[in-house]
Amino acid sequence: MTSRNQQLFEKSQQLIPGGVNSPVRAFRSVGGTPIFFKKGLGSRLWDADGKEYIDYINSWGPMILGHAHPEVVAAVQQAAANSLSFGAPTGLELEMAELINRLVPSMEQVRLVSSGTEATMSAIRVARGFTKRNKIIKFEGCYHGHADALLVKAGSGLLTFGEPSSAGVPAEVAAHTLTLDYNNTQMLKDTFASIGDEIACVILEPVVGNMNLIVPQQEFLQTLRALCTQHGTVLIFDEVMTGFRVALGGAQALYGITPDMTTLGKVIGGGLPVGAFGGRKEIMSVLAPLGPVYQAGTLSGNPVAVSAGLTTLKLVQAPGFYESLTAKTTQLVDGLKAAAQKAGVPFSAQSVGGMFGLYFSASTPTSYAEMMQADKSAFNTFFHSMLDSGIYLGPSAFEAGFVSAAHSNADIAQTVQAAEIAFATL
Ligand SMILES: *Cc1c(COP(=O)(O)O)cnc(C)c1O
């Protein structure tokens, strides 16, 4: 008998390209049938067939309080009863701007949007408008949403501008984007030495969570900050994933580096569509209606979405919230490493705050090139064994994982037990 999941997937593929509304959901990397969910509560999920899972995706980060947190649900219900949208300002948006500015002080001014993609796309437009330069720098393996200028892979060799990494992106658009190696300080210096004064902005994930997890080297971040200042280049920290995830003040607080602009998403909406971009007042002043850079949104600052975000951000400020989240994530990672060692499987893992990386390689990767050497087929076998045991990990060897405040010690113990079984099959 085919499962409800399989039926849903088969029908979905007829009407929705690949059966999904975002590609990684299709399980193409690991194979098998994607899970269709119908309910979540705390750390747990239930699929269309009623099978229960412990969730380590957490909607790719936003569900930092776990699913269906009663205070968030109540805030959403209350906001919805007062109308779903006005397309006009509300006091909630001001409250959100004040909160963001207090928690992430480098964001002197902020504008709300509805996704991380919109936030990064708009931040780059602002940086270009402010500097009156076209060229931008990104790093290989960092993801900044699906705007044209950011879907670019490295050109071959230093100073070769990129080619599109997606069909449908004109080469002319990609030609302004230079892609460098993450954590490669020398490459950064060489690039700035030759074309520093032509670079509008550098955008990066200050902890990378989109090629599995890569931790930044302090020297790399410091050099980047110094070079941007020296050349009048806008430094953009894309904290869509790391914001309110690795620490209350984001990666910029954790590493003590102040960017010129920051983009937020994911946790800031608590599971509803909210993004934000902001930074120095002088830079943000180029935005319409004050300045010549256009940006807008019918549902920007939507009251229901902002209510979910505000309540989430209120709750993560509880004393000890990040200490506890970090300790729990460390406990998970340590348990998995011990289980792999017992089974003799080459494996490493690490975490920053409430996000973690699992690597089927003997050492911890520090770059895209090293990450690509991890054993993908070992991951896929591990993934399916964990899924059978009711542990829901990201369906790709190149995704980071997420722990929520709702995960209990018992959840972690159950996960490590499942991992012992999974490692034994390798
Ligand atoms: C998820 C993500 C984005 C894109 O956000 P969406 O809300 O999916 O558009 C951008 N940057 C980073 C670092 C992300 O993790």
Short mmCIF file of C-alpha atoms and ligand atoms in Angstrom, two decimals:
data_model
loop_
_atom_site.label_atom_id
_atom_site.label_comp_id
_atom_site.label_asym_id
_atom_site.label_seq_id
_atom_site.Cartn_x
_atom_site.Cartn_y
_atom_site.Cartn_z
CA MET A 1 0.00 0.00 0.00
CA THR A 2 1.37 3.41 -0.88
CA SER A 3 1.65 5.85 1.99
CA ARG A 4 -0.20 9.15 2.17
CA ASN A 5 3.18 10.86 1.80
CA GLN A 6 3.83 9.07 -1.47
CA GLN A 7 0.34 9.88 -2.77
CA LEU A 8 0.76 13.55 -1.94
CA PHE A 9 4.18 13.67 -3.58
CA GLU A 10 2.99 11.96 -6.75
CA LYS A 11 0.03 14.34 -7.14
CA SER A 12 2.11 17.38 -6.23
CA GLN A 13 4.60 16.63 -8.97
CA GLN A 14 1.83 17.01 -11.54
CA LEU A 15 0.96 20.55 -10.42
CA ILE A 16 4.05 21.94 -8.72
CA PRO A 17 7.49 21.71 -10.44
CA GLY A 18 9.31 18.85 -8.71
CA GLY A 19 6.40 18.62 -6.27
CA VAL A 20 7.85 21.32 -4.01
CA ASN A 21 7.88 25.09 -3.53
CA SER A 22 11.62 25.25 -2.73
CA PRO A 23 14.09 22.80 -4.31
CA VAL A 24 15.92 21.26 -1.32
CA ARG A 25 12.58 19.98 -0.02
CA ALA A 26 12.41 17.48 -2.89
CA PHE A 27 15.05 15.14 -1.31
CA ARG A 28 16.92 15.03 -4.66
CA SER A 29 20.26 14.99 -2.87
CA VAL A 30 19.47 12.08 -0.54
CA GLY A 31 16.86 10.27 -2.65
CA GLY A 32 13.50 8.95 -1.49
CA THR A 33 10.13 10.61 -0.90
CA PRO A 34 9.96 14.00 0.83
CA ILE A 35 7.97 14.12 4.03
CA PHE A 36 4.66 16.02 3.97
CA PHE A 37 3.92 17.42 7.42
CA LYS A 38 0.61 18.15 9.04
CA LYS A 39 1.48 19.13 12.60
CA GLY A 40 4.31 20.36 14.78
CA LEU A 41 4.53 20.95 18.52
CA GLY A 42 7.70 21.91 20.38
CA SER A 43 10.58 19.79 19.07
CA ARG A 44 8.24 17.29 17.39
CA LEU A 45 6.64 16.92 13.97
CA TRP A 46 4.01 14.56 12.59
CA ASP A 47 3.82 13.64 8.91
CA ALA A 48 0.84 12.88 6.69
CA ASP A 49 0.99 9.20 7.76
CA GLY A 50 1.07 10.10 11.46
CA LYS A 51 4.76 9.21 11.97
CA GLU A 52 6.51 11.29 14.63
CA TYR A 53 9.91 12.99 14.23
CA ILE A 54 12.33 15.09 16.26
CA ASP A 55 12.92 18.16 14.08
CA TYR A 56 16.46 19.44 13.43
CA ILE A 57 15.50 21.67 10.49
CA ASN A 58 13.10 23.96 12.34
CA SER A 59 11.91 25.44 9.06
CA TRP A 60 15.61 26.11 8.25
CA GLY A 61 16.05 28.19 11.39
CA PRO A 62 13.01 30.33 12.21
CA MET A 63 11.41 27.98 14.76
CA ILE A 64 13.93 28.76 17.50
CA LEU A 65 11.21 28.37 20.17
CA GLY A 66 9.96 25.10 18.67
CA HIS A 67 6.69 24.63 16.81
CA ALA A 68 3.36 26.21 17.78
CA HIS A 69 4.71 28.07 20.80
CA PRO A 70 1.53 29.14 22.66
CA GLU A 71 2.58 32.80 23.10
CA VAL A 72 3.49 33.16 19.43
CA VAL A 73 0.25 31.51 18.33
CA ALA A 74 -1.76 33.82 20.63
CA ALA A 75 0.02 36.92 19.28
CA VAL A 76 -0.73 35.88 15.71
CA GLN A 77 -4.40 35.22 16.51
CA GLN A 78 -4.75 38.57 18.24
CA ALA A 79 -3.09 40.47 15.40
CA ALA A 80 -5.15 38.64 12.78
CA ALA A 81 -8.39 39.63 14.51
CA ASN A 82 -7.43 43.29 13.98
CA SER A 83 -7.02 42.81 10.19
CA LEU A 84 -4.42 40.88 8.26
CA SER A 85 -2.96 43.88 6.45
CA PHE A 86 -3.24 47.64 6.03
CA GLY A 87 -0.55 48.56 3.51
CA ALA A 88 0.03 51.52 5.84
CA PRO A 89 2.26 52.01 8.89
CA THR A 90 1.48 50.45 12.28
CA GLY A 91 2.98 50.88 15.76
CA LEU A 92 4.13 47.26 15.60
CA GLU A 93 6.70 48.13 12.92
CA LEU A 94 8.13 50.88 15.12
CA GLU A 95 8.32 48.42 18.02
CA MET A 96 10.19 46.00 15.76
CA ALA A 97 12.59 48.69 14.54
CA GLU A 98 13.33 49.75 18.13
CA LEU A 99 13.93 46.15 19.17
CA ILE A 100 16.24 45.41 16.22
CA ASN A 101 18.18 48.61 16.86
CA ARG A 102 18.59 47.70 20.54
CA LEU A 103 19.67 44.10 19.90
CA VAL A 104 21.78 44.82 16.78
CA PRO A 105 23.03 48.42 17.33
CA SER A 106 24.87 48.60 13.99
CA MET A 107 21.39 48.70 12.40
CA GLU A 108 20.81 52.40 13.08
CA GLN A 109 17.96 52.40 10.60
CA VAL A 110 16.05 49.40 9.38
CA ARG A 111 13.44 48.56 6.78
CA LEU A 112 11.21 45.49 6.95
CA VAL A 113 10.57 43.22 3.97
CA SER A 114 8.98 39.78 3.60
CA SER A 115 11.92 37.42 2.96
CA GLY A 116 15.67 37.05 3.27
CA THR A 117 15.98 37.23 -0.50
CA GLU A 118 14.33 40.65 -0.55
CA ALA A 119 16.56 41.82 2.30
CA THR A 120 19.85 40.93 0.58
CA MET A 121 18.71 42.09 -2.85
CA SER A 122 17.67 45.46 -1.39
CA ALA A 123 20.82 45.83 0.73
CA ILE A 124 22.98 45.39 -2.37
CA ARG A 125 20.95 47.95 -4.30
CA VAL A 126 21.39 50.40 -1.42
CA ALA A 127 25.15 49.73 -1.23
CA ARG A 128 25.48 50.32 -4.96
CA GLY A 129 23.37 53.48 -4.80
CA PHE A 130 25.35 54.79 -1.85
CA THR A 131 28.82 54.11 -3.29
CA LYS A 132 27.85 54.73 -6.96
CA ARG A 133 29.84 51.58 -7.81
CA ASN A 134 28.62 48.39 -9.54
CA LYS A 135 30.98 45.59 -8.55
CA ILE A 136 30.18 43.34 -5.59
CA ILE A 137 32.09 40.56 -3.84
CA LYS A 138 30.60 37.37 -2.45
CA PHE A 139 32.17 34.09 -1.31
CA GLU A 140 31.86 30.64 -2.81
CA GLY A 141 29.38 28.47 -0.93
CA CYS A 142 27.59 31.40 0.74
CA TYR A 143 23.90 31.68 -0.14
CA HIS A 144 22.14 35.03 -0.06
CA GLY A 145 18.74 34.18 -1.51
CA HIS A 146 17.85 33.89 -5.17
CA ALA A 147 18.28 37.42 -6.58
CA ASP A 148 20.02 37.42 -9.99
CA ALA A 149 23.25 39.16 -8.94
CA LEU A 150 23.77 36.62 -6.16
CA LEU A 151 23.26 33.42 -8.14
CA VAL A 152 26.83 33.48 -9.35
CA LYS A 153 29.61 30.93 -9.20
CA ALA A 154 33.29 31.71 -9.07
CA GLY A 155 35.07 32.62 -12.29
CA SER A 156 38.22 30.58 -12.83
CA GLY A 157 41.01 32.43 -11.09
CA LEU A 158 41.46 35.59 -9.10
CA LEU A 159 39.81 38.71 -10.53
CA THR A 160 37.75 36.75 -13.03
CA PHE A 161 34.20 37.90 -12.58
CA GLY A 162 31.58 35.23 -12.17
CA GLU A 163 29.28 33.32 -14.43
CA PRO A 164 25.63 32.70 -13.60
CA SER A 165 25.06 29.55 -11.51
CA SER A 166 21.42 29.47 -12.65
CA ALA A 167 19.89 29.54 -16.10
CA GLY A 168 17.83 32.67 -16.62
CA VAL A 169 20.46 35.00 -15.17
CA PRO A 170 22.07 37.18 -17.87
CA ALA A 171 25.86 36.95 -18.01
CA GLU A 172 25.90 40.77 -17.89
CA VAL A 173 24.32 40.69 -14.44
CA ALA A 174 26.70 38.05 -13.10
CA ALA A 175 29.63 39.94 -14.62
CA HIS A 176 29.55 42.48 -11.77
CA THR A 177 29.85 39.79 -9.09
CA LEU A 178 33.29 38.58 -8.02
CA THR A 179 33.33 35.32 -6.04
CA LEU A 180 36.22 34.69 -3.65
CA ASP A 181 37.16 31.82 -1.30
CA TYR A 182 35.77 32.02 2.24
CA ASN A 183 38.42 32.29 4.96
CA ASN A 184 41.09 33.14 2.36
CA THR A 185 42.58 36.36 3.75
CA GLN A 186 45.36 36.62 1.17
CA MET A 187 42.94 36.43 -1.74
CA LEU A 188 40.94 39.23 -0.14
CA LYS A 189 44.03 41.44 0.23
CA ASP A 190 45.13 40.81 -3.35
CA THR A 191 41.68 41.64 -4.70
CA PHE A 192 41.36 44.88 -2.74
CA ALA A 193 44.89 45.87 -3.70
CA SER A 194 43.98 45.84 -7.37
CA ILE A 195 40.29 46.85 -7.56
CA GLY A 196 39.29 47.84 -4.00
CA ASP A 197 38.08 51.29 -5.02
CA GLU A 198 35.62 49.83 -7.54
CA ILE A 199 33.85 47.51 -5.08
CA ALA A 200 30.42 48.68 -3.88
CA CYS A 201 30.02 46.02 -1.23
CA VAL A 202 31.15 42.70 0.16
CA ILE A 203 28.38 40.39 1.32
CA LEU A 204 28.99 37.29 3.42
CA GLU A 205 27.45 34.89 5.88
CA PRO A 206 29.47 35.68 9.03
CA VAL A 207 29.02 32.02 9.98
CA VAL A 208 28.22 30.05 6.84
CA GLY A 209 25.16 27.84 7.14
CA ASN A 210 24.43 27.17 3.49
CA MET A 211 27.31 24.83 2.60
CA ASN A 212 26.81 22.87 5.81
CA LEU A 213 28.43 24.92 8.62
CA ILE A 214 31.70 26.84 8.19
CA VAL A 215 33.12 28.94 11.00
CA PRO A 216 34.88 32.20 10.10
CA GLN A 217 38.50 32.76 11.05
CA GLN A 218 38.82 35.89 13.18
CA GLU A 219 41.70 37.19 11.05
CA PHE A 220 39.57 36.85 7.92
CA LEU A 221 36.74 38.92 9.41
CA GLN A 222 39.10 41.56 10.81
CA THR A 223 40.95 41.96 7.54
CA LEU A 224 37.68 42.21 5.66
CA ARG A 225 36.44 44.95 8.01
CA ALA A 226 39.70 46.92 7.68
CA LEU A 227 39.82 46.66 3.87
CA CYS A 228 36.20 47.75 3.45
CA THR A 229 36.78 50.79 5.67
CA GLN A 230 39.97 51.69 3.81
CA HIS A 231 38.31 51.49 0.38
CA GLY A 232 34.87 52.93 1.18
CA THR A 233 33.27 49.56 0.45
CA VAL A 234 30.03 48.70 2.27
CA LEU A 235 30.44 45.56 4.41
CA ILE A 236 27.17 43.60 4.52
CA PHE A 237 26.73 40.83 7.06
CA ASP A 238 24.00 38.54 5.79
CA GLU A 239 22.63 37.41 9.16
CA VAL A 240 19.40 35.99 7.74
CA MET A 241 20.40 32.66 9.27
CA THR A 242 22.76 33.68 12.08
CA GLY A 243 20.69 36.62 13.41
CA PHE A 244 19.18 35.72 16.83
CA ARG A 245 20.45 32.18 16.16
CA VAL A 246 24.16 32.12 17.10
CA ALA A 247 23.74 34.82 19.78
CA LEU A 248 21.17 37.47 20.70
CA GLY A 249 23.18 40.11 18.82
CA GLY A 250 23.99 37.78 15.94
CA ALA A 251 27.41 36.81 14.61
CA GLN A 252 28.54 40.46 14.71
CA ALA A 253 28.19 40.41 18.51
CA LEU A 254 29.80 36.99 18.80
CA TYR A 255 32.90 37.94 16.79
CA GLY A 256 33.03 41.63 17.70
CA ILE A 257 32.93 42.95 14.12
CA THR A 258 30.65 45.86 13.17
CA PRO A 259 29.33 45.70 9.59
CA ASP A 260 27.98 48.73 7.71
CA MET A 261 24.78 46.90 6.81
CA THR A 262 23.01 43.77 8.07
CA THR A 263 20.28 41.60 6.60
CA LEU A 264 17.90 39.57 8.76
CA GLY A 265 15.22 36.95 8.11
CA LYS A 266 14.24 33.54 9.47
CA VAL A 267 14.12 33.94 13.31
CA ILE A 268 12.99 37.57 12.98
CA GLY A 269 9.62 36.32 11.70
CA GLY A 270 9.31 33.37 14.07
CA GLY A 271 7.92 31.28 11.20
CA LEU A 272 6.01 33.99 9.30
CA PRO A 273 7.50 35.91 6.35
CA VAL A 274 9.62 38.77 7.73
CA GLY A 275 12.99 40.01 6.55
CA ALA A 276 14.89 43.19 7.34
CA PHE A 277 17.84 45.17 6.09
CA GLY A 278 19.47 48.07 7.83
CA GLY A 279 22.67 49.75 8.79
CA ARG A 280 24.32 53.12 9.13
CA LYS A 281 21.87 55.99 8.89
CA GLU A 282 23.98 57.73 6.25
CA ILE A 283 23.75 54.66 4.02
CA MET A 284 20.05 53.92 4.64
CA SER A 285 19.18 57.55 3.80
CA VAL A 286 19.65 56.85 0.09
CA LEU A 287 16.38 54.87 0.17
CA ALA A 288 13.11 56.23 -1.27
CA PRO A 289 11.29 58.39 -0.22
CA LEU A 290 14.41 60.16 1.14
CA GLY A 291 16.81 59.30 -1.63
CA PRO A 292 17.15 57.90 -5.14
CA VAL A 293 17.26 54.12 -4.41
CA TYR A 294 13.84 52.54 -4.95
CA GLN A 295 12.52 49.70 -2.81
CA ALA A 296 8.95 48.87 -1.75
CA GLY A 297 6.57 46.10 -0.64
CA THR A 298 2.78 45.72 -0.42
CA LEU A 299 3.02 43.40 2.58
CA SER A 300 6.24 44.82 4.10
CA GLY A 301 5.84 45.16 7.88
CA ASN A 302 2.69 43.03 7.78
CA PRO A 303 1.07 43.19 11.24
CA VAL A 304 0.48 39.46 11.66
CA ALA A 305 3.99 38.50 10.56
CA VAL A 306 5.57 41.24 12.67
CA SER A 307 3.56 40.11 15.72
CA ALA A 308 4.94 36.58 15.40
CA GLY A 309 8.45 38.00 15.08
CA LEU A 310 8.10 40.45 17.96
CA THR A 311 6.84 37.76 20.32
CA THR A 312 9.64 35.41 19.28
CA LEU A 313 12.24 38.13 19.83
CA LYS A 314 10.70 38.95 23.22
CA LEU A 315 11.04 35.32 24.33
CA VAL A 316 14.63 34.82 23.15
CA GLN A 317 15.67 37.67 25.47
CA ALA A 318 14.90 35.52 28.53
CA PRO A 319 18.00 35.33 30.76
CA GLY A 320 20.18 32.35 29.84
CA PHE A 321 18.27 31.59 26.62
CA TYR A 322 21.35 31.43 24.36
CA GLU A 323 23.56 29.79 27.01
CA SER A 324 21.01 26.99 27.28
CA LEU A 325 20.50 26.69 23.50
CA THR A 326 24.27 26.61 22.94
CA ALA A 327 24.80 24.00 25.67
CA LYS A 328 22.08 21.78 24.22
CA THR A 329 23.49 22.03 20.71
CA THR A 330 26.99 21.24 22.02
CA GLN A 331 25.58 18.24 23.86
CA LEU A 332 24.04 16.96 20.61
CA VAL A 333 27.24 17.43 18.64
CA ASP A 334 29.39 15.77 21.34
CA GLY A 335 26.98 12.82 21.52
CA LEU A 336 27.09 12.32 17.75
CA LYS A 337 30.90 12.52 17.67
CA ALA A 338 31.19 9.93 20.44
CA ALA A 339 28.76 7.61 18.63
CA ALA A 340 30.75 7.90 15.38
CA GLN A 341 34.00 7.24 17.17
CA LYS A 342 32.58 4.10 18.81
CA ALA A 343 31.56 2.86 15.36
CA GLY A 344 34.91 3.85 13.80
CA VAL A 345 33.29 6.17 11.24
CA PRO A 346 35.36 9.17 10.01
CA PHE A 347 33.17 12.00 11.22
CA SER A 348 33.42 15.45 12.71
CA ALA A 349 30.86 17.98 13.93
CA GLN A 350 30.69 21.46 15.45
CA SER A 351 28.16 24.05 16.52
CA VAL A 352 27.81 27.80 16.99
CA GLY A 353 24.92 28.83 19.24
CA GLY A 354 21.84 26.93 18.06
CA MET A 355 23.19 25.82 14.68
CA PHE A 356 25.37 22.81 13.94
CA GLY A 357 27.31 21.07 11.15
CA LEU A 358 27.86 17.32 10.67
CA TYR A 359 30.70 16.23 8.36
CA PHE A 360 31.51 12.78 7.06
CA SER A 361 35.21 13.59 7.00
CA ALA A 362 37.92 13.10 9.60
CA SER A 363 38.60 16.83 10.02
CA THR A 364 36.38 19.90 10.23
CA PRO A 365 36.15 21.75 6.88
CA THR A 366 37.08 25.46 6.77
CA SER A 367 36.35 26.17 3.10
CA TYR A 368 34.04 25.27 0.24
CA ALA A 369 36.75 23.09 -1.36
CA GLU A 370 37.27 21.10 1.83
CA MET A 371 33.53 20.74 2.32
CA MET A 372 33.12 19.24 -1.14
CA GLN A 373 35.44 16.41 -0.11
CA ALA A 374 33.06 15.10 2.59
CA ASP A 375 31.62 11.62 1.97
CA LYS A 376 28.21 12.39 0.53
CA SER A 377 27.09 8.79 0.18
CA ALA A 378 27.89 8.09 3.86
CA PHE A 379 25.74 11.10 4.75
CA ASN A 380 22.86 9.85 2.61
CA THR A 381 22.91 6.40 4.27
CA PHE A 382 23.09 8.06 7.69
CA PHE A 383 20.25 10.45 6.80
CA HIS A 384 17.86 7.66 5.81
CA SER A 385 18.63 5.54 8.85
CA MET A 386 17.99 8.58 11.08
CA LEU A 387 14.76 9.34 9.24
CA ASP A 388 13.57 5.74 9.77
CA SER A 389 14.29 6.23 13.49
CA GLY A 390 12.20 9.45 13.52
CA ILE A 391 15.04 11.98 13.39
CA TYR A 392 14.48 14.70 10.77
CA LEU A 393 17.79 16.18 9.54
CA GLY A 394 18.34 18.48 6.54
CA PRO A 395 18.05 16.32 3.38
CA SER A 396 21.53 17.18 2.06
CA ALA A 397 25.14 16.81 3.18
CA PHE A 398 25.52 20.56 2.62
CA GLU A 399 22.90 21.96 4.99
CA ALA A 400 23.41 23.11 8.56
CA GLY A 401 21.13 21.84 11.35
CA PHE A 402 19.12 23.71 13.97
CA VAL A 403 18.21 23.06 17.59
CA SER A 404 15.32 24.87 19.28
CA ALA A 405 14.67 25.86 22.88
CA ALA A 406 11.97 23.16 22.91
CA HIS A 407 14.48 20.32 22.44
CA SER A 408 14.84 18.40 25.71
CA ASN A 409 17.70 16.34 27.06
CA ALA A 410 15.55 13.29 26.31
CA ASP A 411 15.25 14.42 22.66
CA ILE A 412 19.03 14.69 22.41
CA ALA A 413 19.53 11.28 24.05
CA GLN A 414 17.01 9.71 21.66
CA THR A 415 18.83 11.33 18.71
CA VAL A 416 22.22 10.00 19.82
CA GLN A 417 20.74 6.52 20.24
CA ALA A 418 19.36 6.66 16.70
CA ALA A 419 22.80 7.82 15.49
CA GLU A 420 24.47 4.78 17.10
CA ILE A 421 22.24 2.56 14.96
CA ALA A 422 22.86 4.73 11.86
CA PHE A 423 26.67 4.80 12.25
CA ALA A 424 26.70 1.02 12.68
CA THR A 425 25.27 0.62 9.16
CA LEU A 426 28.23 2.50 7.61
C1 LIG B 1 17.74 31.63 3.98
C2 LIG B 1 18.76 32.61 3.63
C3 LIG B 1 18.51 33.65 2.72
C4 LIG B 1 17.24 33.73 1.93
O1 LIG B 1 16.12 33.93 2.74
P1 LIG B 1 14.67 33.57 2.16
O2 LIG B 1 13.74 34.02 3.26
O3 LIG B 1 14.67 32.09 1.92
O4 LIG B 1 14.49 34.34 0.92
C5 LIG B 1 19.48 34.61 2.53
N1 LIG B 1 20.64 34.55 3.19
C6 LIG B 1 20.92 33.56 4.06
C7 LIG B 1 22.24 33.57 4.78
C8 LIG B 1 20.01 32.55 4.29
O5 LIG B 1 20.31 31.56 5.13
#
